[in-house]
Every structure is written in C-alpha cells, then in structure tokens.
Amino acid sequence: MASEEVRLYKIISAGLELAEVRDEDMLLEKVLLEARKFFNADAGSIYIKDDNTLLFRCAQNDTLIKRLPPSRKLIYSTFTVPINHKSVAGYVAVSGETLNSPDVYSIPTDRPYLFDKNYDKISDYRSKSMLTTPLKTSRNKIIGVLQLINSKSESGEIVSFRPEDEPFLKHFANIAATAIERAQLVRTTILRMISMAELRDPHETGVHVNRVGAYSIEIYEAWAKKKGLKENEVERNKDTLRMAAMLHDVGKVAISDVILKKPDRFDENEFNMMKNHTTLGAKLFEDGQSEMDEMAAEIALNHHEKWNGAGYPNGKKGEEIPIMARIVAVADVYDALISKRSYKEEFSEREALKIIREESGGHFDPGITDAFFDSLDIIRAITQRYK
C-alpha cells in the first residue's frame, strides 16, 4: 500500500474512533491528540466558533508537560479571539483557507494577519512552525479552527510542516468537525434538559452542572490512576461520566415550586419531599438504552448517599454506593459550597476545602477525597473556566 494510502487509512481509522466519543470536551481533547500524533506536532490548540469570536477551548503541549511534576496536567486559561483577518486563527475562520507558516515570528509583512507573541511569553514557549485549518462540516459550515504547532523530525528537531501534509489535515479536520457538531448537539440536548430544572430550581444552572461534570472526570481520572485501571477503560468511562454527572439533579423537574424556590432552609417535611428528586431522576433513565443512561440513573439515585450510611434515599454505606455517585457527591458538594445560594453566601475556597477534608470518611469516600485534592489545581482552573 502506497504511503499516501496508508496515511489516508489512518485518518479514516481515527475518524471512526472519534465517532465513538460523545462528550464535546472529551472529543476536542481526542481530536487534538490524534491530529498531533498524525502530524508529529509538539503542541496544538482548538478554537470553537461562538457568534463572532473564536473561543479557545483546548490546548496540548508536550514541551510544557515535561516541565510539570509527574501526573500533573497542563492548565490553561480560556479566552476569545475576534473572527477577523488580524490573527492566524481569525483569518482561517474568515477565509476558510489552510495556513502553513514555517515560522510564525517571520510572517511576511504583506499578510493581513500576525502571530501574537504574548502567548509564548506567558508560557515561556517558542512557537515556530504552524499549520492551521478550519473545522468545516459536510455542509461547508466552519465551526472552529484546528491549529498544530511545531512539527518535529524523527530526531526531535523543530521543522516546517510539509505542503503535502495540508490535504490530509483538511480531510481529518472535516471528519473531526462532523463529530464535534454531533457532540455539540448532545451537549445542547443535555443542557436543555437541565434548563427545565433551572426554570424550577434557580440553583441548578448550566454553569453549575458543567463544573460538576468537569470536576467529576478529573477526580475519576486521579482515582483510576491510583487503582491502576487500563487507559482505554478510563477514557471510555470519562466520556460517559462527563454527561451523566451533569444530569445528577434532573429529578428536580418533578419537585414542587413551593419547595424549590423557597428562599430559606427547608423544614423536615419539605426536606423529605426534596429527597424524592433522587428516585425521580433515576426513573427518567430506568429504561436505559446505553451506558450513559445506566450511569445517569445510578448517579441521580445515589449522589446524596454518604460513606457512613447517613445519606439518602436508601442509606447505603461505603462501597455499596456506586463509585461514580461517590465521585459526583464530592464534586457537587464542593461546587455548592463555593457558590452563592438564596439561603447562604458562597464559602471561601479555604472554608470549602476544610469541610471536604473534614467529611472524608463521613460524607465522602476517603479515596475519592484524596483524588479530589490530587486534582485541585485543575479543579481551580475549571472553576474559572465556567464562571
């Protein structure tokens, strides 16, 4: 088989793998990783179109990762880039062209776009070769931009991306764009379900559930590494957990407004009625047709159970509580503590962390509590990302 055919086969195979990923955040990480592997890029990023701007959604950088302590992740801030001709990513989003720059510090002055060196100054990194292409769906709709940075030779030297790489990246980006659009539809559907709960309960917001979902997969990954779980199992479970965790309180749609919108703490009778949101939420998924349905039901039913058996609705104890529900319990409580509610002000991070630590072995599984603290740096970044 000719080398071009081999490369095309690999792209198609990668596309089939992308089709199996359902959560948008997980998919973006997978898209960028596969693109970097295919073109041997040291770093890269993905921007997603949001009205008239590009939202910086995903970044990977092998050089920066090597500077971190073992098991630590690269933490980055989200920002937006105007969709216009002034930046590399903005130009690609406007024009639909693929740009191949041997050295972004030496872009010819007759080009309308420039590379902002401030990104490199902040991270202490030197971007040189850059291959940037639009994420374009089968309907010719540009939904974002895929950017690969610093192609590496077999010896590890930074080299230019080859012109013959461009059609392969375009083909991969088209496959990725279709997968991303599908994942965005899934995310939108979940958020619409949550919006129904939000109409009833002002605490159950899209921001809250996005944070709980994102916290949960970081806690799970830290826990899974300590347990020695296989990487492919961890990745599959993270994809499912991200979505299922977002639906943890969806049963509140069936709880009376008199209770949900009460500005004060519940009395005993009201609290007992509120507890029903766990069983009601689980019932929404009782005829589950997928792993996500099964996990969502499991989490909805059990995320208020406590390690010491003092939780609800069934007073489960210890490992009787499903592992994913134990994870969401920590993520949910932490976010509730640092968030303002009608009946309380937000706790400081220091106060919230003190409570989480004190409840280890009581409310929370000690192993999950440890995984939470192991993930604290990235959990802080998630808090800022979903303000």
PDB file of C-alpha atoms in Angstrom, residues 65-222:
ATOM      1  CA  ILE A  65       4.013  18.984  30.079  1.00  0.00           C
ATOM      2  CA  LYS A  66       7.596  17.727  30.540  1.00  0.00           C
ATOM      3  CA  ARG A  67       8.290  20.686  32.825  1.00  0.00           C
ATOM      4  CA  LEU A  68       5.492  19.672  35.202  1.00  0.00           C
ATOM      5  CA  PRO A  69       5.731  17.205  38.096  1.00  0.00           C
ATOM      6  CA  PRO A  70       4.627  13.643  37.268  1.00  0.00           C
ATOM      7  CA  SER A  71       0.865  13.143  36.763  1.00  0.00           C
ATOM      8  CA  ARG A  72       0.207  16.892  36.606  1.00  0.00           C
ATOM      9  CA  LYS A  73      -1.817  18.335  33.743  1.00  0.00           C
ATOM     10  CA  LEU A  74      -1.318  21.415  31.627  1.00  0.00           C
ATOM     11  CA  ILE A  75      -3.576  24.198  32.913  1.00  0.00           C
ATOM     12  CA  TYR A  76      -4.619  26.921  30.513  1.00  0.00           C
ATOM     13  CA  SER A  77      -6.952  29.892  30.567  1.00  0.00           C
ATOM     14  CA  THR A  78      -9.819  30.280  28.135  1.00  0.00           C
ATOM     15  CA  PHE A  79     -10.025  33.424  26.043  1.00  0.00           C
ATOM     16  CA  THR A  80     -11.638  34.647  22.844  1.00  0.00           C
ATOM     17  CA  VAL A  81     -10.189  35.764  19.534  1.00  0.00           C
ATOM     18  CA  PRO A  82     -12.142  38.037  17.155  1.00  0.00           C
ATOM     19  CA  ILE A  83     -13.068  36.427  13.856  1.00  0.00           C
ATOM     20  CA  ASN A  84     -11.241  38.779  11.516  1.00  0.00           C
ATOM     21  CA  HIS A  85      -8.106  38.902   9.366  1.00  0.00           C
ATOM     22  CA  LYS A  86      -5.761  40.113  12.123  1.00  0.00           C
ATOM     23  CA  SER A  87      -4.823  36.822  13.831  1.00  0.00           C
ATOM     24  CA  VAL A  88      -3.845  33.492  12.295  1.00  0.00           C
ATOM     25  CA  ALA A  89      -6.844  31.646  13.745  1.00  0.00           C
ATOM     26  CA  GLY A  90      -9.227  34.517  12.991  1.00  0.00           C
ATOM     27  CA  TYR A  91      -8.039  34.706   9.383  1.00  0.00           C
ATOM     28  CA  VAL A  92      -8.550  30.974   8.863  1.00  0.00           C
ATOM     29  CA  ALA A  93     -12.063  31.191  10.334  1.00  0.00           C
ATOM     30  CA  VAL A  94     -12.951  34.069   7.980  1.00  0.00           C
ATOM     31  CA  SER A  95     -11.278  32.840   4.809  1.00  0.00           C
ATOM     32  CA  GLY A  96     -11.715  29.086   5.163  1.00  0.00           C
ATOM     33  CA  GLU A  97      -8.108  28.699   3.998  1.00  0.00           C
ATOM     34  CA  THR A  98      -5.414  26.468   5.483  1.00  0.00           C
ATOM     35  CA  LEU A  99      -2.288  28.371   6.529  1.00  0.00           C
ATOM     36  CA  ASN A 100       1.119  26.719   6.670  1.00  0.00           C
ATOM     37  CA  SER A 101       3.689  29.005   8.328  1.00  0.00           C
ATOM     38  CA  PRO A 102       7.339  27.826   8.572  1.00  0.00           C
ATOM     39  CA  ASP A 103       7.976  30.423  11.309  1.00  0.00           C
ATOM     40  CA  VAL A 104       5.147  32.463  12.797  1.00  0.00           C
ATOM     41  CA  TYR A 105       7.654  35.029  14.077  1.00  0.00           C
ATOM     42  CA  SER A 106       8.579  35.783  10.448  1.00  0.00           C
ATOM     43  CA  ILE A 107       5.177  36.069   8.771  1.00  0.00           C
ATOM     44  CA  PRO A 108       5.638  38.350   5.719  1.00  0.00           C
ATOM     45  CA  THR A 109       4.555  41.931   6.340  1.00  0.00           C
ATOM     46  CA  ASP A 110       2.241  41.916   3.334  1.00  0.00           C
ATOM     47  CA  ARG A 111      -0.047  39.407   5.066  1.00  0.00           C
ATOM     48  CA  PRO A 112      -3.025  40.869   6.972  1.00  0.00           C
ATOM     49  CA  TYR A 113      -2.594  38.524   9.934  1.00  0.00           C
ATOM     50  CA  LEU A 114       0.061  38.341  12.654  1.00  0.00           C
ATOM     51  CA  PHE A 115       1.025  35.903  15.391  1.00  0.00           C
ATOM     52  CA  ASP A 116       0.664  37.301  18.910  1.00  0.00           C
ATOM     53  CA  LYS A 117       3.946  36.520  20.684  1.00  0.00           C
ATOM     54  CA  ASN A 118       2.387  37.282  24.068  1.00  0.00           C
ATOM     55  CA  TYR A 119       1.031  33.733  24.192  1.00  0.00           C
ATOM     56  CA  ASP A 120       4.593  32.426  24.051  1.00  0.00           C
ATOM     57  CA  LYS A 121       5.845  34.949  26.605  1.00  0.00           C
ATOM     58  CA  ILE A 122       3.195  33.885  29.113  1.00  0.00           C
ATOM     59  CA  SER A 123       4.018  30.186  28.760  1.00  0.00           C
ATOM     60  CA  ASP A 124       7.775  30.529  28.100  1.00  0.00           C
ATOM     61  CA  TYR A 125       7.446  28.627  24.841  1.00  0.00           C
ATOM     62  CA  ARG A 126       8.677  29.282  21.294  1.00  0.00           C
ATOM     63  CA  SER A 127       6.104  28.645  18.603  1.00  0.00           C
ATOM     64  CA  LYS A 128       7.715  28.255  15.205  1.00  0.00           C
ATOM     65  CA  SER A 129       6.099  26.121  12.507  1.00  0.00           C
ATOM     66  CA  MET A 130       2.307  26.256  12.495  1.00  0.00           C
ATOM     67  CA  LEU A 131      -0.351  24.510  10.410  1.00  0.00           C
ATOM     68  CA  THR A 132      -3.845  25.948  10.858  1.00  0.00           C
ATOM     69  CA  THR A 133      -7.031  24.743   9.189  1.00  0.00           C
ATOM     70  CA  PRO A 134     -10.764  25.384   9.556  1.00  0.00           C
ATOM     71  CA  LEU A 135     -13.036  22.796  11.143  1.00  0.00           C
ATOM     72  CA  LYS A 136     -15.567  22.608   8.343  1.00  0.00           C
ATOM     73  CA  THR A 137     -18.619  20.323   8.326  1.00  0.00           C
ATOM     74  CA  SER A 138     -20.050  18.445   5.357  1.00  0.00           C
ATOM     75  CA  ARG A 139     -22.461  21.393   4.920  1.00  0.00           C
ATOM     76  CA  ASN A 140     -19.443  23.693   4.472  1.00  0.00           C
ATOM     77  CA  LYS A 141     -20.100  25.343   7.830  1.00  0.00           C
ATOM     78  CA  ILE A 142     -16.989  26.459   9.756  1.00  0.00           C
ATOM     79  CA  ILE A 143     -17.448  25.640  13.431  1.00  0.00           C
ATOM     80  CA  GLY A 144     -13.900  26.290  14.607  1.00  0.00           C
ATOM     81  CA  VAL A 145     -10.189  26.145  13.910  1.00  0.00           C
ATOM     82  CA  LEU A 146      -7.608  23.405  14.450  1.00  0.00           C
ATOM     83  CA  GLN A 147      -4.042  24.595  14.941  1.00  0.00           C
ATOM     84  CA  LEU A 148      -0.905  22.421  15.082  1.00  0.00           C
ATOM     85  CA  ILE A 149       2.351  23.886  16.377  1.00  0.00           C
ATOM     86  CA  ASN A 150       5.985  22.860  15.891  1.00  0.00           C
ATOM     87  CA  SER A 151       6.286  19.816  13.689  1.00  0.00           C
ATOM     88  CA  LYS A 152       9.094  17.545  14.899  1.00  0.00           C
ATOM     89  CA  SER A 153      11.507  15.456  12.855  1.00  0.00           C
ATOM     90  CA  GLU A 154      12.397  11.910  13.879  1.00  0.00           C
ATOM     91  CA  SER A 155      15.377  13.336  15.794  1.00  0.00           C
ATOM     92  CA  GLY A 156      13.114  15.781  17.676  1.00  0.00           C
ATOM     93  CA  GLU A 157      14.183  18.900  15.768  1.00  0.00           C
ATOM     94  CA  ILE A 158      11.501  21.522  15.039  1.00  0.00           C
ATOM     95  CA  VAL A 159      10.843  21.557  11.284  1.00  0.00           C
ATOM     96  CA  SER A 160       8.247  23.007   8.920  1.00  0.00           C
ATOM     97  CA  PHE A 161       5.008  21.206   8.191  1.00  0.00           C
ATOM     98  CA  ARG A 162       5.223  19.809   4.671  1.00  0.00           C
ATOM     99  CA  PRO A 163       2.903  21.104   1.920  1.00  0.00           C
ATOM    100  CA  GLU A 164       1.801  17.506   1.316  1.00  0.00           C
ATOM    101  CA  ASP A 165       0.510  17.427   4.914  1.00  0.00           C
ATOM    102  CA  GLU A 166      -2.151  20.020   4.133  1.00  0.00           C
ATOM    103  CA  PRO A 167      -4.727  17.904   2.231  1.00  0.00           C
ATOM    104  CA  PHE A 168      -4.513  15.192   4.886  1.00  0.00           C
ATOM    105  CA  LEU A 169      -5.104  17.706   7.680  1.00  0.00           C
ATOM    106  CA  LYS A 170      -8.054  19.182   5.769  1.00  0.00           C
ATOM    107  CA  HIS A 171      -9.598  15.718   5.406  1.00  0.00           C
ATOM    108  CA  PHE A 172      -9.064  14.943   9.097  1.00  0.00           C
ATOM    109  CA  ALA A 173     -10.493  18.344  10.108  1.00  0.00           C
ATOM    110  CA  ASN A 174     -13.642  17.711   8.060  1.00  0.00           C
ATOM    111  CA  ILE A 175     -14.185  14.360   9.805  1.00  0.00           C
ATOM    112  CA  ALA A 176     -13.495  15.984  13.183  1.00  0.00           C
ATOM    113  CA  ALA A 177     -15.891  18.865  12.503  1.00  0.00           C
ATOM    114  CA  THR A 178     -18.766  16.479  11.852  1.00  0.00           C
ATOM    115  CA  ALA A 179     -18.014  14.622  15.083  1.00  0.00           C
ATOM    116  CA  ILE A 180     -17.783  17.887  17.037  1.00  0.00           C
ATOM    117  CA  GLU A 181     -21.083  19.126  15.630  1.00  0.00           C
ATOM    118  CA  ARG A 182     -22.731  15.879  16.742  1.00  0.00           C
ATOM    119  CA  ALA A 183     -21.214  16.176  20.230  1.00  0.00           C
ATOM    120  CA  GLN A 184     -22.401  19.786  20.451  1.00  0.00           C
ATOM    121  CA  LEU A 185     -25.929  18.582  19.703  1.00  0.00           C
ATOM    122  CA  VAL A 186     -25.678  16.046  22.535  1.00  0.00           C
ATOM    123  CA  ARG A 187     -24.387  18.739  24.919  1.00  0.00           C
ATOM    124  CA  THR A 188     -27.157  21.113  23.851  1.00  0.00           C
ATOM    125  CA  THR A 189     -29.797  18.435  24.451  1.00  0.00           C
ATOM    126  CA  ILE A 190     -28.444  17.764  27.949  1.00  0.00           C
ATOM    127  CA  LEU A 191     -28.331  21.473  28.764  1.00  0.00           C
ATOM    128  CA  ARG A 192     -31.916  21.865  27.562  1.00  0.00           C
ATOM    129  CA  MET A 193     -32.964  19.136  29.985  1.00  0.00           C
ATOM    130  CA  ILE A 194     -31.092  20.973  32.705  1.00  0.00           C
ATOM    131  CA  SER A 195     -32.736  24.245  31.666  1.00  0.00           C
ATOM    132  CA  MET A 196     -36.072  22.691  32.565  1.00  0.00           C
ATOM    133  CA  ALA A 197     -34.714  22.031  36.040  1.00  0.00           C
ATOM    134  CA  GLU A 198     -33.258  25.556  36.112  1.00  0.00           C
ATOM    135  CA  LEU A 199     -36.689  27.030  35.450  1.00  0.00           C
ATOM    136  CA  ARG A 200     -37.840  25.231  38.575  1.00  0.00           C
ATOM    137  CA  ASP A 201     -34.687  25.491  40.691  1.00  0.00           C
ATOM    138  CA  PRO A 202     -32.515  28.620  40.310  1.00  0.00           C
ATOM    139  CA  HIS A 203     -29.545  26.738  41.808  1.00  0.00           C
ATOM    140  CA  GLU A 204     -29.481  24.110  39.058  1.00  0.00           C
ATOM    141  CA  THR A 205     -27.747  26.163  36.387  1.00  0.00           C
ATOM    142  CA  GLY A 206     -25.795  25.262  33.284  1.00  0.00           C
ATOM    143  CA  VAL A 207     -22.660  26.689  34.890  1.00  0.00           C
ATOM    144  CA  HIS A 208     -23.092  24.503  37.981  1.00  0.00           C
ATOM    145  CA  VAL A 209     -23.651  21.273  36.072  1.00  0.00           C
ATOM    146  CA  ASN A 210     -20.796  21.971  33.659  1.00  0.00           C
ATOM    147  CA  ARG A 211     -18.458  22.413  36.618  1.00  0.00           C
ATOM    148  CA  VAL A 212     -19.738  19.282  38.375  1.00  0.00           C
ATOM    149  CA  GLY A 213     -19.283  17.267  35.172  1.00  0.00           C
ATOM    150  CA  ALA A 214     -15.775  18.625  34.593  1.00  0.00           C
ATOM    151  CA  TYR A 215     -14.727  18.187  38.251  1.00  0.00           C
ATOM    152  CA  SER A 216     -16.027  14.619  38.218  1.00  0.00           C
ATOM    153  CA  ILE A 217     -13.901  13.372  35.329  1.00  0.00           C
ATOM    154  CA  GLU A 218     -10.748  14.879  36.848  1.00  0.00           C
ATOM    155  CA  ILE A 219     -11.463  13.244  40.216  1.00  0.00           C
ATOM    156  CA  TYR A 220     -12.253   9.946  38.487  1.00  0.00           C
ATOM    157  CA  GLU A 221      -9.045  10.026  36.448  1.00  0.00           C
ATOM    158  CA  ALA A 222      -6.908  10.685  39.542  1.00  0.00           C
TER     159      ALA A 222
END
